[in-house]
Coordinates of C-alpha atoms in Angstrom, one line a residue:
X30 CA 12.3 32.2 11.7
X31 CA 14.3 28.8 12.2
X32 CA 13.2 25.8 9.0
X33 CA 12.1 23.4 11.4
X34 CA 9.4 26.0 12.9
X35 CA 8.8 27.8 9.4
X36 CA 7.5 24.6 7.8
X37 CA 5.4 23.0 10.9
X38 CA 3.6 26.3 10.5
X39 CA 3.3 26.7 6.3
X40 CA 0.2 23.8 6.3
X41 CA -3.3 23.9 7.5
X42 CA -3.3 19.9 8.3
X43 CA -1.9 18.0 11.5
X44 CA 1.4 16.8 11.7
X45 CA 1.8 13.0 10.3
X46 CA 4.0 10.4 11.6
X47 CA 5.6 8.2 9.0
X48 CA 4.1 4.5 9.3
X49 CA 0.5 6.2 10.3
X50 CA -2.7 3.6 9.6
X51 CA -2.7 3.7 5.8
X52 CA -6.7 4.9 6.0
X53 CA -6.8 6.8 2.9
X54 CA -9.8 6.2 0.6
X55 CA -9.5 4.2 -3.1
X56 CA -11.6 5.1 -5.5
X57 CA -12.1 3.5 -9.0
X58 CA -10.3 6.1 -11.5
X59 CA -7.3 4.4 -9.8
X60 CA -6.9 7.5 -7.2
X61 CA -5.2 7.6 -3.4
X62 CA -6.2 10.2 -1.1
X63 CA -3.8 10.9 1.7
X64 CA -5.0 12.9 4.3
X65 CA -3.3 13.8 7.5
X66 CA -3.5 10.8 9.5
X67 CA -2.9 9.1 6.8
X68 CA 1.3 8.2 5.7
X69 CA 2.2 8.9 2.1
X70 CA 4.2 5.9 2.2
X71 CA 2.1 3.6 2.8
X72 CA 0.0 4.8 -0.1
X73 CA 3.0 4.5 -2.6
X74 CA 3.3 1.1 -1.4
X75 CA -0.2 0.6 -1.9
X76 CA 0.2 1.8 -5.5
X77 CA -0.3 -1.7 -8.0
X78 CA 1.1 -1.1 -11.6
X79 CA 1.8 1.8 -13.8
X80 CA -0.6 5.0 -13.6
X81 CA -1.8 5.8 -10.7
X82 CA -2.2 9.2 -8.9
X83 CA -1.6 10.4 -5.2
X84 CA -3.6 13.1 -4.0
X85 CA -2.4 14.7 -0.9
X86 CA -4.8 16.5 1.0
X87 CA -3.6 20.0 3.2
X88 CA -1.1 19.3 5.5
X89 CA 2.5 18.7 7.7
X90 CA 3.7 15.0 6.7
X91 CA 7.0 14.0 8.3
X92 CA 8.1 11.3 7.5
X93 CA 10.3 9.6 4.2
X94 CA 8.8 9.1 0.7
X95 CA 10.3 6.5 -1.2
X96 CA 8.7 5.8 -4.9
X97 CA 10.6 2.6 -6.9
X98 CA 10.9 1.8 -10.2
X99 CA 8.3 -0.4 -10.6
X100 CA 5.3 2.2 -9.9
X101 CA 5.9 3.7 -13.4
X102 CA 3.9 7.0 -14.4
X103 CA 2.7 7.3 -11.0
X104 CA 1.1 11.1 -10.2
X105 CA 1.7 12.4 -6.5
X106 CA -0.4 15.9 -6.0
X107 CA -0.8 18.6 -3.6
X108 CA -4.7 18.2 -2.9
X109 CA -4.2 22.2 -1.9
X110 CA -4.7 25.8 -3.7
X111 CA -0.8 26.6 -3.0
X112 CA 2.0 24.3 -3.3
X113 CA 2.7 25.7 0.6
X114 CA -0.6 23.8 1.4
X115 CA 1.0 20.1 1.6
X116 CA 4.6 19.6 2.4
X117 CA 6.4 16.4 2.8
X118 CA 9.3 17.0 4.9
X119 CA 12.0 14.9 7.3
X120 CA 15.6 15.9 8.3
X121 CA 18.2 13.3 7.9
X122 CA 21.9 14.0 6.6
X123 CA 24.6 12.3 5.1
X124 CA 26.3 12.1 8.3
X125 CA 23.5 10.9 10.1
X126 CA 23.0 7.4 11.5
X127 CA 20.9 5.4 10.9
X128 CA 18.9 3.9 13.7
X129 CA 19.9 0.2 13.2
X130 CA 23.4 0.7 13.2
X131 CA 24.8 -0.4 10.3
X132 CA 26.3 3.3 9.9
X133 CA 25.6 6.8 8.1
X134 CA 22.9 7.7 5.4
X135 CA 24.8 9.0 2.6
X136 CA 24.1 12.0 0.5
X137 CA 21.9 10.4 -1.9
X138 CA 20.0 8.7 1.4
X139 CA 19.4 11.0 3.3
X140 CA 16.7 12.2 1.0
X141 CA 13.2 12.9 2.0
X142 CA 11.3 12.3 -1.3
X143 CA 13.2 9.3 -3.2
X144 CA 11.8 8.3 -7.3
X145 CA 13.5 5.8 -8.9
X146 CA 10.1 5.7 -11.4
X147 CA 9.8 6.4 -14.8
X148 CA 7.5 8.9 -16.1
X149 CA 6.8 10.2 -12.7
X150 CA 5.0 13.5 -11.9
X151 CA 4.9 15.4 -9.0
X152 CA 2.7 18.4 -8.4
X153 CA 1.9 21.7 -6.3
X154 CA 3.8 20.4 -3.1
X155 CA 6.8 21.1 -1.1
X156 CA 9.3 18.7 -0.8
X157 CA 11.7 19.7 2.2
X158 CA 14.7 18.8 4.5
X159 CA 15.0 20.5 7.5
X160 CA 18.1 19.6 8.8
X161 CA 20.5 21.7 10.5
X162 CA 23.9 22.1 10.8
X163 CA 23.7 24.4 13.5
X164 CA 21.4 21.6 15.4
X165 CA 24.1 19.0 14.5
X166 CA 27.9 20.4 15.4
X167 CA 29.1 16.9 15.6
X168 CA 28.4 16.0 11.7
X169 CA 30.4 16.8 9.3
X170 CA 28.5 15.4 6.3
X171 CA 26.2 17.8 6.6
X172 CA 24.8 17.3 3.0
X173 CA 20.8 17.3 3.2
X174 CA 18.7 16.0 -0.2
X175 CA 14.9 17.4 0.0
X176 CA 15.0 14.8 -3.3
X177 CA 16.7 12.5 -5.1
X178 CA 15.4 11.8 -8.1
X179 CA 16.5 9.1 -10.9
X180 CA 14.3 7.7 -13.4
X181 CA 13.5 9.1 -16.7
X182 CA 11.1 11.5 -17.8
X183 CA 10.1 12.8 -14.4
X184 CA 8.5 16.1 -14.0
X185 CA 7.8 18.8 -11.6
X186 CA 5.1 21.5 -11.9
X187 CA 4.9 24.5 -9.2
X188 CA 7.0 21.9 -6.6
X189 CA 9.1 23.7 -3.8
X190 CA 12.0 22.4 -3.0
X191 CA 13.4 23.0 0.2
X192 CA 17.3 22.9 2.0
X193 CA 20.3 23.7 2.3
X194 CA 23.1 21.9 0.6
X195 CA 22.2 19.8 -2.0
X196 CA 18.8 20.7 -1.9
X197 CA 17.6 18.6 -5.4
X198 CA 19.5 15.3 -6.9
X199 CA 18.9 15.2 -10.1
X200 CA 20.8 11.7 -11.0
X201 CA 20.4 8.8 -13.3
X202 CA 18.9 4.9 -13.0
X203 CA 22.4 4.0 -14.1
X204 CA 25.9 5.5 -15.1
X205 CA 25.4 5.1 -18.9
X206 CA 21.8 6.0 -19.0
X207 CA 20.7 9.4 -20.2
X208 CA 17.7 10.1 -17.5
X209 CA 15.1 13.2 -18.5
X210 CA 13.7 15.3 -16.0
X211 CA 11.7 18.5 -16.3
X212 CA 10.8 21.1 -13.7
X213 CA 8.9 24.2 -14.4
X214 CA 7.0 26.9 -12.3
X215 CA 9.4 25.2 -9.3
X216 CA 10.9 27.2 -6.4
X217 CA 14.6 25.6 -5.5
X218 CA 16.7 27.1 -2.3
X219 CA 19.8 26.2 -0.8
X220 CA 23.4 27.2 0.1
X221 CA 26.0 24.2 -1.4
X222 CA 25.3 22.5 -4.9
X223 CA 21.6 22.3 -3.9
X224 CA 21.0 21.3 -7.4
X225 CA 23.5 18.9 -8.5
X226 CA 23.8 16.0 -10.4
X227 CA 24.2 14.1 -13.9
X228 CA 20.6 14.3 -15.6
X229 CA 19.5 15.8 -18.3
X230 CA 17.6 18.0 -16.0
X231 CA 16.0 21.1 -17.7
X232 CA 14.4 24.3 -15.9
X233 CA 11.9 26.5 -17.6
X234 CA 11.0 29.4 -15.5
X235 CA 11.9 28.5 -12.5
X236 CA 13.2 30.1 -8.9
X237 CA 16.5 29.0 -7.7
X238 CA 17.2 31.8 -4.6
X239 CA 20.5 31.4 -2.6
X240 CA 20.0 31.1 1.6
X241 CA 21.8 34.2 4.1
X242 CA 24.3 32.1 5.9
X243 CA 26.6 32.2 8.5
X244 CA 30.1 32.2 7.7
X245 CA 32.7 34.2 7.3
X246 CA 33.9 33.0 3.5
X247 CA 33.0 33.3 0.2
X248 CA 31.9 32.1 -1.3
X249 CA 29.3 30.8 0.7
X250 CA 28.5 28.5 -2.1
X251 CA 27.0 27.2 -5.3
X252 CA 23.6 27.3 -7.0
X253 CA 24.6 24.2 -9.8
X254 CA 26.7 21.4 -9.8
X255 CA 26.8 18.9 -12.8
X256 CA 27.8 16.2 -13.0
X257 CA 27.1 15.3 -16.5
X258 CA 28.6 11.9 -18.1
X259 CA 31.0 12.5 -20.7
X260 CA 29.5 10.5 -23.4
X261 CA 25.7 12.9 -23.0
X262 CA 25.5 15.8 -24.9
X263 CA 23.0 17.7 -22.2
X264 CA 23.0 18.5 -19.1
X265 CA 21.3 20.9 -16.6
X266 CA 19.3 23.3 -18.6
X267 CA 18.1 26.5 -16.6
X268 CA 16.3 28.7 -19.3
X269 CA 13.2 31.8 -19.0
X270 CA 14.3 31.5 -15.3
X271 CA 15.6 33.5 -12.2
X272 CA 18.1 33.7 -9.9
X273 CA 17.6 35.7 -6.3
X274 CA 19.3 35.6 -3.1
X275 CA 19.5 36.2 1.0
X276 CA 22.8 37.0 1.0
X277 CA 24.9 39.8 0.6
X278 CA 25.7 40.9 -3.2
X279 CA 28.1 38.4 -5.0
X280 CA 28.3 36.0 -2.3
X281 CA 27.4 33.1 -4.2
X282 CA 28.9 31.1 -7.1
X283 CA 26.3 30.2 -10.2
X284 CA 28.8 26.7 -11.3
X285 CA 31.0 24.5 -9.7
X286 CA 32.3 21.3 -11.6
X287 CA 31.5 18.3 -9.8
X288 CA 33.6 14.6 -11.3
X289 CA 32.7 12.0 -9.0
X290 CA 34.9 10.1 -7.5
X291 CA 33.4 6.6 -8.6
X292 CA 33.1 8.5 -12.3
X293 CA 36.0 10.2 -12.7
X294 CA 35.1 10.8 -16.9
X295 CA 32.4 12.8 -16.1
X296 CA 32.4 16.0 -18.3
X297 CA 29.8 18.8 -16.8
X298 CA 27.5 20.7 -18.5
X299 CA 25.2 23.9 -17.8
X300 CA 23.5 25.8 -20.0
X301 CA 21.8 28.9 -18.2
X302 CA 20.2 31.3 -20.4
X303 CA 17.4 33.9 -20.5
X304 CA 17.4 34.4 -17.2
X305 CA 17.7 37.4 -14.4
X306 CA 20.7 36.0 -12.0
X307 CA 20.3 38.6 -9.1
X308 CA 23.4 40.9 -7.4
X309 CA 24.0 38.0 -5.2
X310 CA 26.0 35.7 -8.0
X311 CA 29.6 36.7 -8.6
X312 CA 29.5 38.5 -12.0
X313 CA 33.4 39.4 -12.6
X314 CA 34.3 35.1 -12.0
X315 CA 30.9 33.0 -11.5
X316 CA 32.3 30.1 -12.0
X317 CA 34.9 28.2 -9.7
X318 CA 36.8 24.7 -8.8
X319 CA 35.6 21.6 -6.4
X320 CA 38.6 20.2 -6.9
X321 CA 41.9 21.5 -9.0
X322 CA 42.4 18.7 -10.7
X323 CA 39.3 19.0 -12.5
X324 CA 38.9 23.5 -13.5
X325 CA 35.5 24.6 -14.7
X326 CA 37.4 26.2 -17.8
X327 CA 37.6 22.6 -18.6
X328 CA 33.7 22.2 -18.6
X329 CA 30.7 22.7 -20.3
X330 CA 29.9 25.9 -18.7
X331 CA 27.7 28.6 -21.0
X332 CA 25.9 31.4 -20.7
X333 CA 23.0 33.2 -23.4
X334 CA 21.2 36.7 -23.2
X335 CA 21.1 36.4 -19.6
X336 CA 20.0 39.6 -17.2
X337 CA 20.7 40.9 -14.4
X338 CA 23.1 42.3 -12.0
X339 CA 24.7 39.0 -11.6
X340 CA 25.1 38.4 -15.3
X341 CA 27.2 41.7 -16.6
X342 CA 30.5 40.1 -18.3
X343 CA 33.1 42.0 -17.2
X344 CA 35.7 39.2 -17.5
X345 CA 35.2 37.8 -20.6
X346 CA 36.9 34.9 -20.5
X347 CA 34.8 33.9 -17.1
X348 CA 31.9 34.0 -18.8
X349 CA 31.5 31.6 -21.8
X350 CA 28.5 32.5 -24.1
X351 CA 26.7 30.6 -26.8
X352 CA 27.0 31.9 -29.9
X353 CA 22.7 32.4 -31.2
X354 CA 24.2 29.4 -33.5
X355 CA 25.0 27.2 -30.0
X356 CA 21.9 28.3 -28.6
X357 CA 19.6 26.9 -31.4
X358 CA 21.1 22.9 -30.1
X359 CA 20.4 24.0 -26.4
X360 CA 17.0 24.6 -25.4
X361 CA 14.5 21.9 -24.5
X362 CA 13.4 20.6 -27.0
X363 CA 16.8 19.0 -27.8
X364 CA 17.4 18.2 -24.3
X365 CA 14.1 16.6 -24.2
X366 CA 14.2 14.7 -27.0
X367 CA 11.1 13.5 -28.4
X368 CA 9.5 13.5 -24.8
X369 CA 6.9 16.5 -24.8
X370 CA 5.6 17.3 -21.1
X371 CA 4.9 20.6 -21.5
X372 CA 5.5 22.8 -25.0
X373 CA 8.3 23.5 -25.7
X374 CA 10.6 27.0 -25.5

């Protein structure tokens, strides 16, 4: 089933257009309620100061949502029984032309959901970008982001993140900032580099799923593409999670390093530990290069106590492993540095 059809049918409510009248309800506990017919962005705009909660009731909300830095400690929560009940979705890509004719959106600008707010909490809903390559063969900038997140202490719980290329952009508010992000019990799917960026991003009990992709070449894509700053000791950490695939065995790589042209000193860091890796990941050579000038072997890529057919070590030099002593330094507690969104590992 095509993504656009699937998303339109997942939620119980009606389709909501961006810019709809802000008919949400306000109560005295600093809570805003968004219902079908309302705009999520209008509710965000109505937030005045820190510590507000926005409850989005079941429905499919087709709009772009941007949470600016001055909306600190905001909670955005789905009001259904399942994350599928509330869907926020749009379809911009990197190469999509802006309506005002000023150019294309770029990768970060393509995001359906963007936040720069410190202390953000998002839970119990779906964030999606349903732009499809097949619908737009004229566009070569095919990155289409579901969520672009900066800001320290951002927390996502029971959130579904759906797109194809560059689904989740875990970034920081500045090149020299080490913003921390935490994802727990989330489902994230895509095909190329679909978890990427320079944030200190911790994933616990999450499910990463690689999509089937109608191309003749392999690898069809990669799960992770960290771009960690050299001065940051901690990049992306995935623990107690699982990686599945809708593609054939060994069609995907676990990761490749991203060294951006605007930050050539980056030293990407990724640790995948205590995670079940399915057969969709190439067990012989799970890593590859984005550019040969920055080989993955020179990056901070490690694994520890993974299981599953995609974790089998057949060529040891292709799968750097942490020692037990090193693994003790790569836990949610060490990465999050005193911030405790949930009990640490």
